[in-house]
PDB file of C-alpha atoms in Angstrom:
ATOM      1  CA  TRP C   8     -18.252  18.907  20.161  1.00 52.00           C
ATOM      2  CA  CYS C   9     -21.548  20.615  19.354  1.00 79.00           C
ATOM      3  CA  VAL C  10     -24.625  18.556  18.283  1.00 82.00           C
ATOM      4  CA  PHE C  11     -24.353  20.161  14.635  1.00 80.00           C
ATOM      5  CA  CYS C  12     -20.785  19.057  14.372  1.00 85.00           C
ATOM      6  CA  SER C  13     -21.832  15.559  15.514  1.00 87.00           C
ATOM      7  CA  GLN C  14     -24.385  15.355  12.872  1.00 89.00           C
ATOM      8  CA  VAL C  15     -22.072  16.552  10.103  1.00 90.00           C
ATOM      9  CA  HIS C  16     -19.558  13.941  11.078  1.00 88.00           C
ATOM     10  CA  ARG C  17     -21.984  11.273  11.115  1.00 92.00           C
ATOM     11  CA  LEU C  18     -23.298  12.206   7.627  1.00 93.00           C
ATOM     12  CA  GLY C  19     -19.704  12.350   6.448  1.00 93.00           C
ATOM     13  CA  CYS C  20     -19.209   8.758   7.568  1.00 94.00           C
ATOM     14  CA  GLU C  21     -22.309   7.676   5.785  1.00 96.00           C
ATOM     15  CA  VAL C  22     -21.161   9.276   2.634  1.00 96.00           C
ATOM     16  CA  VAL C  23     -17.742   7.637   2.651  1.00 96.00           C
ATOM     17  CA  ILE C  24     -19.569   4.299   3.479  1.00 96.00           C
ATOM     18  CA  LEU C  25     -21.869   4.835   0.308  1.00 96.00           C
ATOM     19  CA  LEU C  26     -18.800   5.745  -1.791  1.00 96.00           C
ATOM     20  CA  LEU C  27     -16.959   2.623  -0.924  1.00 96.00           C
ATOM     21  CA  GLU C  28     -19.942   0.410  -1.205  1.00 95.00           C
ATOM     22  CA  LEU C  29     -20.985   1.803  -4.634  1.00 95.00           C
ATOM     23  CA  ASN C  30     -17.545   1.786  -6.195  1.00 95.00           C
ATOM     24  CA  PRO C  31     -15.551  -1.374  -4.990  1.00 93.00           C
ATOM     25  CA  ASP C  32     -13.706  -1.264  -8.320  1.00 93.00           C
ATOM     26  CA  GLN C  33     -12.254   2.148  -7.466  1.00 93.00           C
ATOM     27  CA  VAL C  34      -9.096   1.097  -5.602  1.00 93.00           C
ATOM     28  CA  ASN C  35      -7.904   4.806  -5.292  1.00 95.00           C
ATOM     29  CA  LEU C  36     -11.068   5.636  -3.357  1.00 96.00           C
ATOM     30  CA  PHE C  37     -10.328   2.764  -0.771  1.00 96.00           C
ATOM     31  CA  ASN C  38      -6.694   3.936  -0.657  1.00 96.00           C
ATOM     32  CA  TRP C  39      -7.653   7.657  -0.109  1.00 97.00           C
ATOM     33  CA  ALA C  40      -9.967   6.475   2.815  1.00 97.00           C
ATOM     34  CA  VAL C  41      -7.037   4.426   4.466  1.00 97.00           C
ATOM     35  CA  ASP C  42      -4.649   7.412   3.923  1.00 97.00           C
ATOM     36  CA  ARG C  43      -7.039   9.660   5.786  1.00 97.00           C
ATOM     37  CA  CYS C  44      -6.918   7.227   8.685  1.00 97.00           C
ATOM     38  CA  PHE C  45      -3.336   7.922   8.959  1.00 97.00           C
ATOM     39  CA  THR C  46      -2.872  11.445   7.878  1.00 96.00           C
ATOM     40  CA  GLY C  47      -6.349  13.098   8.555  1.00 93.00           C
ATOM     41  CA  SER C  48      -7.488  15.079  11.713  1.00 94.00           C
ATOM     42  CA  TYR C  49      -8.744  12.738  14.429  1.00 94.00           C
ATOM     43  CA  GLN C  50     -12.230  13.253  13.566  1.00 93.00           C
ATOM     44  CA  LEU C  51     -11.633  12.478  10.010  1.00 94.00           C
ATOM     45  CA  ALA C  52      -9.361   9.527  10.643  1.00 96.00           C
ATOM     46  CA  SER C  53     -11.855   7.987  12.984  1.00 95.00           C
ATOM     47  CA  GLY C  54     -14.787   8.608  10.570  1.00 95.00           C
ATOM     48  CA  CYS C  55     -12.893   6.973   7.707  1.00 97.00           C
ATOM     49  CA  PHE C  56     -11.858   4.137   9.731  1.00 97.00           C
ATOM     50  CA  LYS C  57     -15.376   3.464  10.967  1.00 96.00           C
ATOM     51  CA  ALA C  58     -16.480   3.681   7.163  1.00 96.00           C
ATOM     52  CA  ILE C  59     -13.884   1.120   6.160  1.00 96.00           C
ATOM     53  CA  ALA C  60     -14.850  -1.152   9.098  1.00 95.00           C
ATOM     54  CA  THR C  61     -18.549  -0.999   8.184  1.00 94.00           C
ATOM     55  CA  VAL C  62     -17.916  -1.857   4.566  1.00 94.00           C
ATOM     56  CA  CYS C  63     -15.247  -4.444   5.036  1.00 91.00           C
ATOM     57  CA  GLY C  64     -16.991  -6.021   8.080  1.00 86.00           C
ATOM     58  CA  SER C  65     -20.335  -6.543   6.398  1.00 80.00           C
ATOM     59  CA  ARG C  66     -19.293  -8.331   3.321  1.00 77.00           C
ATOM     60  CA  ASN C  67     -16.388  -9.644   1.303  1.00 81.00           C
ATOM     61  CA  TYR C  68     -15.117  -6.136   0.063  1.00 85.00           C
ATOM     62  CA  PRO C  69     -12.372  -6.383  -2.381  1.00 88.00           C
ATOM     63  CA  CYS C  70      -9.414  -4.757  -0.736  1.00 87.00           C
ATOM     64  CA  ASP C  71      -5.661  -5.473  -0.136  1.00 87.00           C
ATOM     65  CA  MET C  72      -5.662  -7.523   3.033  1.00 86.00           C
ATOM     66  CA  VAL C  73      -2.016  -6.295   3.972  1.00 90.00           C
ATOM     67  CA  THR C  74      -3.325  -2.619   3.873  1.00 92.00           C
ATOM     68  CA  LEU C  75      -6.349  -3.639   5.859  1.00 91.00           C
ATOM     69  CA  LEU C  76      -4.330  -5.366   8.367  1.00 91.00           C
ATOM     70  CA  ASN C  77      -1.720  -2.662   8.742  1.00 94.00           C
ATOM     71  CA  LEU C  78      -4.707  -0.268   9.509  1.00 96.00           C
ATOM     72  CA  VAL C  79      -6.335  -2.498  11.912  1.00 94.00           C
ATOM     73  CA  LEU C  80      -3.112  -2.991  13.707  1.00 94.00           C
ATOM     74  CA  PHE C  81      -2.450   0.883  13.729  1.00 96.00           C
ATOM     75  CA  LYS C  82      -5.999   1.518  15.121  1.00 96.00           C
ATOM     76  CA  SER C  83      -5.819  -1.244  17.781  1.00 94.00           C
ATOM     77  CA  SER C  84      -3.643   1.289  19.861  1.00 94.00           C
ATOM     78  CA  ASP C  85      -6.188   4.035  19.458  1.00 94.00           C
ATOM     79  CA  THR C  86      -6.907   5.806  22.597  1.00 94.00           C
ATOM     80  CA  SER C  87     -10.741   5.578  21.930  1.00 95.00           C
ATOM     81  CA  ARG C  88     -12.156   2.583  23.229  1.00 96.00           C
ATOM     82  CA  GLU C  89     -14.787   2.512  20.454  1.00 95.00           C
ATOM     83  CA  ILE C  90     -12.008   2.616  17.745  1.00 96.00           C
ATOM     84  CA  TYR C  91     -10.162  -0.177  19.582  1.00 94.00           C
ATOM     85  CA  GLU C  92     -13.253  -2.431  19.726  1.00 94.00           C
ATOM     86  CA  ILE C  93     -13.880  -1.787  16.038  1.00 94.00           C
ATOM     87  CA  SER C  94     -10.140  -2.688  15.100  1.00 93.00           C
ATOM     88  CA  MET C  95     -10.685  -6.000  17.098  1.00 92.00           C
ATOM     89  CA  GLN C  96     -13.844  -6.846  15.346  1.00 90.00           C
ATOM     90  CA  LEU C  97     -11.986  -6.176  11.870  1.00 89.00           C
ATOM     91  CA  MET C  98      -9.163  -8.352  13.108  1.00 86.00           C
ATOM     92  CA  GLN C  99     -11.749 -11.335  13.516  1.00 82.00           C
ATOM     93  CA  VAL C 100     -13.040 -10.544   9.956  1.00 71.00           C
ATOM     94  CA  GLY C 101      -9.469 -10.518   8.576  1.00 57.00           C
ATOM     95  CA  HIS C 102      -8.662 -13.740  10.438  1.00 53.00           C
ATOM     96  CA  THR C 103     -11.677 -15.354   8.703  1.00 53.00           C
ATOM     97  CA  HIS C 104     -10.801 -14.088   5.264  1.00 52.00           C
ATOM     98  CA  THR C 105      -7.007 -15.239   5.467  1.00 49.00           C
ATOM     99  CA  HIS C 106      -8.070 -18.875   6.067  1.00 44.00           C
ATOM    100  CA  SER C 107      -9.314 -18.913   2.316  1.00 45.00           C
ATOM    101  CA  LEU C 108      -5.864 -17.603   1.061  1.00 40.00           C
ATOM    102  CA  VAL C 109      -3.331 -20.066  -0.346  1.00 40.00           C
ATOM    103  CA  LEU C 110       0.168 -19.051   0.798  1.00 39.00           C
ATOM    104  CA  LEU C 111       2.938 -20.064  -1.521  1.00 40.00           C
ATOM    105  CA  PRO C 112       6.453 -20.721  -0.135  1.00 45.00           C
ATOM    106  CA  LEU C 113       9.074 -18.219  -1.088  1.00 48.00           C
ATOM    107  CA  TRP C 114      11.677 -20.847  -0.901  1.00 51.00           C
ATOM    108  CA  GLY C 115      11.780 -24.637  -1.290  1.00 48.00           C
ATOM    109  CA  PRO C 116      13.723 -27.580  -2.742  1.00 53.00           C
ATOM    110  CA  ASN C 117      13.655 -26.094  -6.145  1.00 50.00           C
ATOM    111  CA  ASN C 118      14.930 -22.697  -5.202  1.00 46.00           C
TER     112      ASN C 118
END
């Protein structure tokens, strides 16, 4: 990878971070970034994942926790040590957020 390509990649990551931070109500934007993590080239996928991790890890970003958890689990098997470590950090963030969720039973004595 050339130095110029690295700079363009870093700039692209910053753009995705800003787009996500400034448009938290745009679910399609978040879904686009998640989709790129699964279907994009390796550089695009890792860049979008880093952007999502930055946004979701720094504050309580409004996103679907199941989608985020699926992404984190998928990225935890990445061959890049950096991506693996980021996914583990996000797993801790997800663990913290899920403690505030109330889970309702799917079945019970009335069902």
